[in-house]
Short mmCIF file of C-alpha atoms in Angstrom, two decimals:
data_model
loop_
_atom_site.label_atom_id
_atom_site.label_comp_id
_atom_site.label_asym_id
_atom_site.label_seq_id
_atom_site.Cartn_x
_atom_site.Cartn_y
_atom_site.Cartn_z
CA UNK V 1 0.00 0.00 0.00
CA UNK V 2 2.82 2.37 0.89
CA UNK V 3 4.54 1.58 -2.43
CA UNK V 4 1.39 2.47 -4.37
CA UNK V 5 1.08 5.75 -2.47
CA UNK V 6 4.73 6.59 -3.11
CA UNK V 7 4.33 5.87 -6.83
CA UNK V 8 1.17 7.98 -6.97
CA UNK V 9 2.76 10.92 -5.16
CA UNK V 10 5.90 10.65 -7.28
CA UNK V 11 3.81 10.70 -10.46
CA UNK V 12 1.92 13.78 -9.28
CA UNK V 13 5.18 15.47 -8.33
CA UNK V 14 6.71 14.71 -11.72
CA UNK V 15 3.62 16.05 -13.50
CA UNK V 16 3.76 19.24 -11.45
CA UNK V 17 7.47 19.59 -12.17
CA UNK V 18 6.93 19.04 -15.90
CA UNK V 19 4.10 21.59 -15.93
CA UNK V 20 6.33 24.13 -14.18
CA UNK V 21 9.19 23.55 -16.63
CA UNK V 22 6.79 23.78 -19.61
CA UNK V 23 5.35 27.00 -18.18
CA UNK V 24 8.76 28.63 -17.74
CA UNK V 25 9.72 27.55 -21.25
CA UNK V 26 6.52 29.00 -22.70
CA UNK V 27 6.94 32.32 -20.88
CA UNK V 28 10.60 32.56 -21.86
CA UNK V 29 9.67 31.91 -25.50
CA UNK V 30 7.58 35.12 -25.59
CA UNK V 31 10.04 37.11 -23.49
CA UNK V 32 7.68 37.10 -20.44
CA UNK V 33 5.15 39.26 -22.27
CA UNK V 34 2.25 40.36 -19.99
CA UNK V 35 -1.13 38.65 -20.03
CA UNK V 36 -3.19 36.30 -17.88
CA UNK V 37 -3.11 32.65 -16.81
CA UNK V 38 -5.85 30.11 -16.13
CA UNK V 39 -6.01 26.39 -15.47
CA UNK V 40 -8.45 25.84 -18.37
CA UNK V 41 -8.05 27.82 -21.60
CA UNK V 42 -10.46 30.39 -23.05
CA UNK V 43 -10.31 28.58 -26.37
CA UNK V 44 -10.91 25.17 -27.89
CA UNK V 45 -13.24 22.42 -26.66
CA UNK V 46 -12.66 23.12 -22.96
CA UNK V 47 -13.18 26.85 -23.43
CA UNK V 48 -16.51 26.14 -25.13
CA UNK V 49 -17.52 23.58 -22.49
CA UNK V 50 -16.68 25.93 -19.59
CA UNK V 51 -17.93 29.24 -20.95
CA UNK V 52 -18.09 31.36 -17.80
CA UNK V 53 -14.67 32.65 -16.67
CA UNK V 54 -13.41 32.03 -13.14
CA UNK V 55 -10.31 33.99 -12.16
CA UNK V 56 -7.21 31.80 -12.32
CA UNK V 57 -9.26 28.63 -12.84
CA UNK V 58 -11.37 28.87 -16.00
CA UNK V 59 -10.52 31.14 -18.92
CA UNK V 60 -14.04 30.76 -20.35
CA UNK V 61 -15.06 31.39 -23.96
CA UNK V 62 -17.31 34.23 -22.74
CA UNK V 63 -14.37 36.02 -21.09
CA UNK V 64 -14.15 38.78 -23.70
CA UNK V 65 -17.93 39.31 -23.73
CA UNK V 66 -17.62 40.10 -20.02
CA UNK V 67 -14.28 41.92 -19.95
CA UNK V 68 -14.11 43.40 -23.46
CA UNK V 69 -10.82 45.36 -23.41
CA UNK V 70 -10.07 45.14 -19.66
CA UNK V 71 -7.34 42.47 -19.92
CA UNK V 72 -5.43 44.74 -22.29
CA UNK V 73 -5.97 47.80 -20.08
CA UNK V 74 -4.42 45.92 -17.17
CA UNK V 75 -1.46 44.75 -19.29
CA UNK V 76 -0.83 48.23 -20.71
CA UNK V 77 -0.52 46.95 -24.27
CA UNK V 78 -2.94 45.75 -26.97
CA UNK V 79 -1.19 42.39 -27.41
CA UNK V 80 -1.36 39.99 -24.45
CA UNK V 81 -0.27 36.44 -23.71
CA UNK V 82 -2.66 33.77 -22.38
CA UNK V 83 -1.27 30.63 -20.71
CA UNK V 84 -3.38 27.61 -19.70
CA UNK V 85 -2.32 24.38 -17.97
CA UNK V 86 -4.96 21.74 -18.77
CA UNK V 87 -4.73 19.26 -20.41
CA UNK V 88 -1.21 20.55 -21.13
CA UNK V 89 0.59 23.87 -20.99
CA UNK V 90 -0.51 25.91 -24.00
CA UNK V 91 -0.01 29.52 -24.96
CA UNK V 92 -1.87 31.95 -27.16
CA UNK V 93 -1.08 35.51 -28.21
CA UNK V 94 -4.27 37.62 -28.16
CA UNK V 95 -4.44 40.70 -30.37
CA UNK V 96 -6.44 43.94 -30.09
CA UNK V 97 -3.90 46.16 -31.86
CA UNK V 98 -5.04 47.22 -35.38
CA UNK V 99 -1.48 47.50 -36.72
CA UNK V 100 -0.47 44.04 -35.47
CA UNK V 101 -3.75 42.53 -36.68
CA UNK V 102 -3.20 44.06 -40.11
CA UNK V 103 0.26 42.49 -40.27
CA UNK V 104 -1.11 39.07 -39.30
CA UNK V 105 -4.06 39.13 -41.71
CA UNK V 106 -1.91 40.40 -44.58
CA UNK V 107 0.59 37.51 -44.38
CA UNK V 108 -1.58 34.47 -44.98
CA UNK V 109 1.35 32.06 -45.51
CA UNK V 110 3.06 33.03 -42.26
CA UNK V 111 -0.17 33.12 -40.23
CA UNK V 112 -2.56 30.54 -41.74
CA UNK V 113 -5.94 29.77 -40.25
CA UNK V 114 -6.44 26.38 -38.57
CA UNK V 115 -8.64 24.11 -40.66
CA UNK V 116 -12.25 23.78 -39.50
CA UNK V 117 -12.74 20.09 -40.28
CA UNK V 118 -16.07 20.20 -38.40
CA UNK V 119 -17.48 22.45 -41.15
CA UNK V 120 -16.78 19.92 -43.91
CA UNK V 121 -20.23 18.48 -43.32
CA UNK V 122 -20.90 17.99 -47.02
CA UNK V 123 -17.47 18.60 -48.49
CA UNK V 124 -14.59 21.03 -48.79
CA UNK V 125 -15.50 24.71 -48.80
CA UNK V 126 -13.99 28.18 -48.68
CA UNK V 127 -13.99 28.34 -44.86
CA UNK V 128 -12.54 24.88 -44.15
CA UNK V 129 -9.61 25.12 -46.58
CA UNK V 130 -6.18 26.69 -46.90
CA UNK V 131 -3.46 27.21 -49.50
CA UNK V 132 -4.14 26.18 -53.10
CA UNK V 133 -7.42 24.52 -52.18
CA UNK V 134 -8.67 27.80 -50.67
CA UNK V 135 -7.59 29.69 -53.81
CA UNK V 136 -9.63 27.28 -55.94
CA UNK V 137 -12.74 27.74 -53.79
CA UNK V 138 -12.30 31.52 -53.78
CA UNK V 139 -11.84 31.67 -57.56
CA UNK V 140 -15.22 30.00 -57.98
CA UNK V 141 -17.01 31.63 -55.04
CA UNK V 142 -16.00 35.28 -55.44
CA UNK V 143 -17.83 35.93 -58.77
CA UNK V 144 -21.09 34.72 -57.19
CA UNK V 145 -21.17 37.88 -55.03
CA UNK V 146 -21.77 40.19 -57.97
CA UNK V 147 -23.54 43.52 -58.39
CA UNK V 148 -26.56 41.81 -60.04
CA UNK V 149 -26.71 39.50 -57.02
CA UNK V 150 -26.65 42.51 -54.65
CA UNK V 151 -29.51 44.09 -56.60
CA UNK V 152 -31.44 40.82 -56.31
CA UNK V 153 -30.79 40.78 -52.55
CA UNK V 154 -32.16 44.32 -52.16
CA UNK V 155 -35.25 43.80 -54.30
CA UNK V 156 -36.15 40.48 -52.67
CA UNK V 157 -35.54 41.78 -49.13
CA UNK V 158 -37.87 44.74 -49.75
CA UNK V 159 -40.46 42.50 -51.42
CA UNK V 160 -40.37 39.94 -48.59
CA UNK V 161 -40.68 42.64 -45.91
CA UNK V 162 -43.74 44.14 -47.62
CA UNK V 163 -45.23 40.66 -48.02
CA UNK V 164 -44.50 39.95 -44.36
CA UNK V 165 -46.29 43.11 -43.21
CA UNK V 166 -49.27 42.38 -45.46
CA UNK V 167 -49.50 38.77 -44.27
CA UNK V 168 -49.16 39.72 -40.61
CA UNK V 169 -52.11 42.09 -41.00
CA UNK V 170 -54.08 39.38 -42.81
CA UNK V 171 -53.31 36.75 -40.16
CA UNK V 172 -54.31 39.10 -37.33
CA UNK V 173 -57.65 40.01 -38.92
CA UNK V 174 -58.27 36.33 -39.71
CA UNK V 175 -58.02 35.40 -36.04
CA UNK V 176 -59.29 38.60 -34.40
CA UNK V 177 -62.05 39.22 -36.95
CA UNK V 178 -63.18 35.74 -37.95
CA UNK V 179 -61.69 33.36 -35.35
CA UNK V 180 -59.79 31.44 -38.04
CA UNK V 181 -56.06 30.69 -37.81
CA UNK V 182 -54.01 31.38 -40.94
CA UNK V 183 -50.43 30.34 -41.71
CA UNK V 184 -48.11 29.91 -44.66
CA UNK V 185 -49.47 26.37 -45.09
CA UNK V 186 -47.72 25.76 -48.40
CA UNK V 187 -44.36 26.05 -46.62
CA UNK V 188 -45.25 23.43 -44.01
CA UNK V 189 -45.93 20.45 -46.26
CA UNK V 190 -43.03 18.42 -47.72
CA UNK V 191 -43.15 17.88 -51.50
CA UNK V 192 -43.34 14.44 -53.07
CA UNK V 193 -40.27 12.33 -52.33
CA UNK V 194 -39.40 14.25 -49.17
CA UNK V 195 -40.13 13.67 -45.50
CA UNK V 196 -39.51 17.29 -44.48
CA UNK V 197 -40.17 20.66 -46.08
CA UNK V 198 -37.11 22.64 -47.17
CA UNK V 199 -37.79 25.15 -44.39
CA UNK V 200 -37.98 22.44 -41.73
CA UNK V 201 -34.81 20.78 -42.98
CA UNK V 202 -32.91 24.07 -42.82
CA UNK V 203 -34.29 24.79 -39.36
CA UNK V 204 -33.19 21.43 -37.96
CA UNK V 205 -29.71 21.66 -39.44
CA UNK V 206 -29.21 25.25 -38.32
CA UNK V 207 -30.36 24.76 -34.73
CA UNK V 208 -28.84 21.32 -34.10
CA UNK V 209 -25.70 21.36 -36.23
CA UNK V 210 -23.57 20.96 -33.11
CA UNK V 211 -25.16 17.55 -32.44
CA UNK V 212 -23.90 16.28 -35.80
CA UNK V 213 -20.43 17.67 -35.12
CA UNK V 214 -19.99 16.03 -31.69
CA UNK V 215 -21.75 12.71 -32.37
CA UNK V 216 -19.31 9.85 -33.20
CA UNK V 217 -19.77 8.38 -36.69
CA UNK V 218 -20.98 4.97 -35.46
CA UNK V 219 -23.63 6.60 -33.23
CA UNK V 220 -24.68 8.91 -36.06
CA UNK V 221 -25.32 5.90 -38.30
CA UNK V 222 -27.23 4.03 -35.59
CA UNK V 223 -29.20 7.12 -34.47
CA UNK V 224 -30.02 5.54 -31.08
CA UNK V 225 -32.06 8.50 -29.77
CA UNK V 226 -34.98 10.40 -31.25
CA UNK V 227 -33.01 13.68 -31.11
CA UNK V 228 -30.12 12.25 -33.14
CA UNK V 229 -32.56 10.55 -35.54
CA UNK V 230 -34.41 13.83 -36.13
CA UNK V 231 -31.18 15.75 -36.73
CA UNK V 232 -29.90 13.03 -39.06
CA UNK V 233 -33.15 13.22 -41.05
CA UNK V 234 -32.76 17.00 -41.31
CA UNK V 235 -29.24 16.64 -42.73
CA UNK V 236 -30.33 13.93 -45.17
CA UNK V 237 -33.29 15.97 -46.39
CA UNK V 238 -31.29 19.18 -46.81
CA UNK V 239 -28.63 17.30 -48.77
CA UNK V 240 -31.33 15.79 -50.97
CA UNK V 241 -32.84 19.23 -51.66
CA UNK V 242 -29.46 20.72 -52.55
CA UNK V 243 -28.52 17.83 -54.85
CA UNK V 244 -31.89 18.19 -56.61
CA UNK V 245 -31.21 21.89 -57.15
CA UNK V 246 -27.79 21.16 -58.64
CA UNK V 247 -29.28 18.53 -60.94
CA UNK V 248 -32.20 20.77 -61.93
CA UNK V 249 -29.98 23.74 -62.83
CA UNK V 250 -27.47 21.63 -64.74
CA UNK V 251 -30.06 19.74 -66.76
CA UNK V 252 -32.39 22.64 -67.54
CA UNK V 253 -33.05 22.67 -71.33
CA UNK V 254 -32.96 26.46 -71.36
CA UNK V 255 -30.39 28.31 -69.30
CA UNK V 256 -32.09 31.19 -67.50
CA UNK V 257 -30.13 34.24 -66.47
CA UNK V 258 -30.21 33.95 -62.69
CA UNK V 259 -28.22 35.86 -60.10
CA UNK V 260 -28.85 33.90 -56.90
CA UNK V 261 -25.73 32.56 -55.15
CA UNK V 262 -26.50 28.92 -55.91
CA UNK V 263 -26.85 29.51 -59.66
CA UNK V 264 -23.89 31.89 -59.79
CA UNK V 265 -21.65 29.43 -57.92
CA UNK V 266 -22.72 26.61 -60.22
CA UNK V 267 -22.14 28.71 -63.35
CA UNK V 268 -18.71 29.89 -62.15
CA UNK V 269 -17.66 26.33 -61.37
CA UNK V 270 -18.83 24.95 -64.72
CA UNK V 271 -17.30 27.82 -66.70
CA UNK V 272 -13.88 27.10 -65.16
CA UNK V 273 -13.89 23.37 -65.85
CA UNK V 274 -10.87 23.71 -68.15
CA UNK V 275 -9.03 26.00 -65.72
CA UNK V 276 -8.89 23.38 -62.99
CA UNK V 277 -11.08 25.27 -60.50
CA UNK V 278 -14.30 23.32 -61.08
CA UNK V 279 -15.86 22.13 -57.84
CA UNK V 280 -17.21 18.65 -57.24
CA UNK V 281 -20.87 18.28 -56.30
CA UNK V 282 -19.82 17.70 -52.68
CA UNK V 283 -17.77 20.90 -52.71
CA UNK V 284 -20.70 22.80 -54.21
CA UNK V 285 -22.90 21.58 -51.36
CA UNK V 286 -20.19 22.45 -48.85
CA UNK V 287 -19.94 26.04 -50.09
CA UNK V 288 -23.69 26.56 -50.34
CA UNK V 289 -24.06 25.35 -46.76
CA UNK V 290 -21.31 27.74 -45.60
CA UNK V 291 -23.01 30.65 -47.42
CA UNK V 292 -26.27 29.69 -45.72
CA UNK V 293 -24.63 29.43 -42.30
CA UNK V 294 -22.65 32.66 -42.58
CA UNK V 295 -25.33 34.69 -44.37
CA UNK V 296 -28.36 33.92 -42.26
CA UNK V 297 -26.53 33.76 -38.93
CA UNK V 298 -24.96 37.20 -39.25
CA UNK V 299 -27.98 39.05 -40.63
CA UNK V 300 -30.59 37.51 -38.31
CA UNK V 301 -28.70 38.12 -35.10
CA UNK V 302 -27.35 41.52 -36.14
CA UNK V 303 -30.86 42.75 -36.97
CA UNK V 304 -32.15 41.44 -33.63
CA UNK V 305 -29.48 43.46 -31.82
CA UNK V 306 -30.21 46.50 -34.03
CA UNK V 307 -33.91 46.47 -33.17
CA UNK V 308 -33.08 46.15 -29.47
CA UNK V 309 -30.68 49.09 -29.62
CA UNK V 310 -33.22 51.27 -31.43
CA UNK V 311 -35.89 50.34 -28.88
CA UNK V 312 -33.48 51.41 -26.11
CA UNK V 313 -32.66 54.69 -27.87
CA UNK V 314 -35.93 56.26 -29.06
CA UNK V 315 -34.23 59.57 -29.87
CA UNK V 316 -31.92 57.92 -32.36
CA UNK V 317 -34.75 55.86 -33.79
CA UNK V 318 -36.62 59.08 -34.54
CA UNK V 319 -33.49 60.53 -36.13
CA UNK V 320 -33.19 57.40 -38.28
CA UNK V 321 -36.86 57.61 -39.29
CA UNK V 322 -36.49 61.25 -40.36
CA UNK V 323 -33.38 60.35 -42.35
CA UNK V 324 -35.21 57.55 -44.19
CA UNK V 325 -38.10 59.91 -44.97
CA UNK V 326 -35.66 62.49 -46.34
CA UNK V 327 -34.26 59.92 -48.77
CA UNK V 328 -37.69 58.59 -49.80
CA UNK V 329 -40.06 61.49 -48.97
CA UNK V 330 -42.99 60.23 -51.03
CA UNK V 331 -43.43 57.03 -49.00
CA UNK V 332 -42.54 54.68 -51.84
CA UNK V 333 -40.33 51.63 -51.43
CA UNK V 334 -36.56 52.29 -51.47
CA UNK V 335 -34.59 51.25 -54.53
CA UNK V 336 -31.16 49.63 -54.69
CA UNK V 337 -29.73 52.80 -56.23
CA UNK V 338 -30.68 54.68 -53.04
CA UNK V 339 -28.81 52.35 -50.70
CA UNK V 340 -25.66 54.49 -50.59
CA UNK V 341 -27.79 57.53 -49.65
CA UNK V 342 -29.09 55.77 -46.53
CA UNK V 343 -25.99 56.71 -44.54
CA UNK V 344 -27.77 56.82 -41.19
CA UNK V 345 -29.03 53.25 -41.67
CA UNK V 346 -25.49 52.10 -42.41
CA UNK V 347 -24.16 53.97 -39.36
CA UNK V 348 -26.71 52.27 -37.09
CA UNK V 349 -25.91 48.89 -38.60
CA UNK V 350 -22.15 49.39 -38.23
CA UNK V 351 -22.52 50.52 -34.62
CA UNK V 352 -24.51 47.35 -33.92
CA UNK V 353 -21.73 45.27 -35.48
CA UNK V 354 -19.15 47.10 -33.40
CA UNK V 355 -21.00 46.46 -30.15
CA UNK V 356 -22.13 42.92 -31.04
CA UNK V 357 -19.85 41.47 -33.73
CA UNK V 358 -21.21 38.20 -35.19
CA UNK V 359 -17.73 36.66 -34.96
CA UNK V 360 -15.98 37.65 -31.74
CA UNK V 361 -12.55 36.19 -32.48
CA UNK V 362 -10.49 34.63 -35.25
CA UNK V 363 -7.82 31.98 -34.62
CA UNK V 364 -4.51 31.81 -36.45
CA UNK V 365 -1.45 29.57 -36.18
CA UNK V 366 2.17 30.56 -36.69
CA UNK V 367 3.94 28.75 -39.52
CA UNK V 368 7.50 29.70 -38.53
CA UNK V 369 9.40 31.62 -35.87
CA UNK V 370 8.74 35.32 -36.19
CA UNK V 371 8.46 38.55 -34.20
CA UNK V 372 5.54 40.95 -33.82
CA UNK V 373 6.05 44.56 -32.74
CA UNK V 374 3.41 46.34 -30.66
CA UNK V 375 3.37 49.84 -29.17
CA UNK V 376 2.32 49.90 -25.51
CA UNK V 377 0.23 52.61 -23.86
CA UNK V 378 3.33 54.64 -22.93
CA UNK V 379 4.44 54.79 -26.58
CA UNK V 380 7.23 52.24 -26.15
CA UNK V 381 7.65 49.68 -28.95
CA UNK V 382 7.81 46.08 -27.78
CA UNK V 383 9.23 43.20 -29.81
CA UNK V 384 7.29 40.01 -29.06
CA UNK V 385 8.88 36.70 -30.12
CA UNK V 386 6.29 34.34 -31.63
CA UNK V 387 7.48 30.70 -31.87
CA UNK V 388 6.42 28.44 -34.74
CA UNK V 389 3.28 26.34 -34.11
CA UNK V 390 2.02 28.75 -31.44
CA UNK V 391 -1.55 30.05 -31.49
CA UNK V 392 -2.80 33.56 -32.18
CA UNK V 393 -6.29 34.85 -31.44
CA UNK V 394 -7.56 38.07 -33.01
CA UNK V 395 -10.02 39.42 -30.44
CA UNK V 396 -12.57 41.36 -32.47
CA UNK V 397 -14.53 42.14 -29.30
CA UNK V 398 -11.54 43.69 -27.55
CA UNK V 399 -10.63 45.59 -30.72
CA UNK V 400 -14.16 47.00 -31.05
CA UNK V 401 -14.12 48.17 -27.42
CA UNK V 402 -10.57 49.55 -27.54
CA UNK V 403 -10.76 53.08 -26.01
CA UNK V 404 -7.64 54.11 -27.93
CA UNK V 405 -9.72 54.07 -31.13
CA UNK V 406 -13.35 54.37 -29.97
CA UNK V 407 -14.55 57.22 -27.76
CA UNK V 408 -16.92 55.88 -25.07
CA UNK V 409 -16.67 52.35 -26.50
CA UNK V 410 -19.56 50.96 -24.42
CA UNK V 411 -22.01 53.64 -25.63
CA UNK V 412 -24.38 53.37 -28.61
CA UNK V 413 -23.17 56.22 -30.85
CA UNK V 414 -23.89 55.57 -34.56
CA UNK V 415 -22.65 59.06 -35.42
CA UNK V 416 -19.08 57.80 -34.90
CA UNK V 417 -19.37 56.18 -38.35
CA UNK V 418 -19.82 59.50 -40.15
CA UNK V 419 -16.75 61.19 -41.59
CA UNK V 420 -13.36 59.76 -40.68
CA UNK V 421 -13.38 56.74 -38.40
CA UNK V 422 -10.74 54.07 -37.56
CA UNK V 423 -11.42 51.49 -40.26
CA UNK V 424 -8.55 49.23 -39.18
CA UNK V 425 -10.18 48.95 -35.73
CA UNK V 426 -13.49 47.70 -37.18
CA UNK V 427 -13.39 44.06 -38.28
CA UNK V 428 -16.84 42.41 -38.30
CA UNK V 429 -15.94 41.10 -41.78
CA UNK V 430 -12.26 40.44 -40.98
CA UNK V 431 -9.49 41.80 -43.24
CA UNK V 432 -6.79 40.76 -45.65
CA UNK V 433 -7.09 38.08 -48.35
CA UNK V 434 -9.55 36.05 -46.24
CA UNK V 435 -11.97 38.90 -45.59
CA UNK V 436 -15.65 38.00 -45.92
CA UNK V 437 -16.74 37.54 -49.55
CA UNK V 438 -20.36 38.27 -48.66
CA UNK V 439 -19.87 41.63 -46.98
CA UNK V 440 -21.86 43.60 -49.57
CA UNK V 441 -24.53 40.87 -49.65
CA UNK V 442 -24.91 41.14 -45.87
CA UNK V 443 -24.96 44.95 -45.83
CA UNK V 444 -27.48 45.10 -48.67
CA UNK V 445 -29.90 42.69 -47.01
CA UNK V 446 -29.60 44.31 -43.59
CA UNK V 447 -30.02 47.89 -44.81
CA UNK V 448 -33.02 46.96 -46.98
CA UNK V 449 -34.81 45.24 -44.08
CA UNK V 450 -33.97 48.00 -41.59
CA UNK V 451 -35.07 50.77 -43.98
CA UNK V 452 -38.45 49.23 -44.79
CA UNK V 453 -39.19 48.37 -41.16
CA UNK V 454 -38.24 51.78 -39.72
CA UNK V 455 -40.19 53.61 -42.45
CA UNK V 456 -43.42 51.84 -41.43
CA UNK V 457 -43.16 50.88 -37.77
CA UNK V 458 -41.87 52.18 -34.45
CA UNK V 459 -39.80 49.76 -32.38
CA UNK V 460 -40.55 49.86 -28.66
CA UNK V 461 -39.90 47.69 -25.62
CA UNK V 462 -42.88 45.87 -24.21
CA UNK V 463 -44.24 47.69 -21.18
CA UNK V 464 -43.94 45.11 -18.39
CA UNK V 465 -44.77 46.08 -14.77
CA UNK V 466 -42.09 43.73 -13.43
CA UNK V 467 -39.42 45.88 -15.09
CA UNK V 468 -40.99 49.30 -14.54
CA UNK V 469 -38.21 50.51 -12.24
CA UNK V 470 -35.26 49.19 -14.22
CA UNK V 471 -32.25 51.43 -14.68
CA UNK V 472 -30.77 51.89 -18.14
CA UNK V 473 -27.90 49.56 -17.24
CA UNK V 474 -30.25 46.85 -15.91
CA UNK V 475 -32.38 47.00 -19.04
CA UNK V 476 -29.28 46.81 -21.22
CA UNK V 477 -28.09 43.69 -19.37
CA UNK V 478 -31.52 42.07 -19.66
CA UNK V 479 -31.89 42.74 -23.37
CA UNK V 480 -28.37 42.03 -24.54
CA UNK V 481 -27.25 39.02 -22.54
CA UNK V 482 -25.57 36.76 -25.08
CA UNK V 483 -25.23 33.00 -25.45
CA UNK V 484 -22.43 31.50 -27.47
CA UNK V 485 -23.16 28.92 -30.16
CA UNK V 486 -24.00 28.34 -33.81
CA UNK V 487 -27.58 28.87 -35.00
CA UNK V 488 -29.34 30.28 -38.00
CA UNK V 489 -32.26 31.83 -36.16
#
């Protein structure tokens, strides 16, 4: 018994000694650059599993939602070093310095992005690829985001919003006036050969994608629980719909001139068959899924935050309404050509993205030993050694709340986006060669929806007696508490 205890204590002692040596080595490698330490990292699987930070114990993936730029304020520099101990000593350089971020995003070969194998649900795509494979996906994907496509986005967004308002009024009068429920019934029934409607398939995949990612392959095939079986059916049905669309477009006897992303991606891939960039059907599905994930996720959540902010700030909502009326004084629907005149709408949208960026951080890895130079808050330049294979995290949240570039960073001030503003400190769409292809698509859709809604309706908070005595800060916390995850709703 004593021998077992001695062996156990010796093993623990050796592990502690190894951890200490690894820690000193890691700190020495970055020249003891300031930062913070925790037992469990902010990043990776454990960071996602233990979201809430606990000082010294849990880094927590929600750390920067809570602290914003505070870690950098305490360090006195906009580049900090994070060290974690479990399951092994690991280090990560976290960036909130626009100049350093620009250097990292501009040198794709030196600072590549780690591959997101989890997003290869249907096949390779522009997000889950690097190097020559990424170039091939980008060559095919970039032309899909064209000016005709942007015009289509605007026209359809306006049309859908008007249809939504008309249908809402119809549904209300149907129930309130005649006691009869009314819904979009045609969207609820699956077509022949399908078990789910397209809308239901998308909903299941978007809400429960994480289940597919974490479920082992053998369990996925067996589908032992109803939840897994339902999610599996959603994935199978969505894949079937997308394959049918590919087949339908390719075999159409008459080629129609279409500007939707699916058709444009298919046309670009087929037209480059001789140039070696043609995508396989699996890669087409992979990219369409990524466009769906990125496009709907960002717009839906960003608009939700925008409406909440306008409800909290009635004075600015009135200013926005008057601006919209000045651009379209006769009450007609806005046209795509007028989008660039709606500067106040864009300012509100950008301020929402600054306060609540859809992507809060971007990981990078270091391909070879290098050095980054940052200027601390006293004006002194610091050379930071960055060893090969180490991790880098671009903290978009900390950058967007950096008081060196944003006056009153916690305040809702859309006017900051008029005139000259620090563009390098605003990265909701990232920067460099891997910047978001769909930026204009996203902006067009969001501005169209916001313009039509504000021109017709006033956004207010529900008057609830339980919250009658809330302070501004309490209401803000109640409305804008965030949860981390991947959804499309």
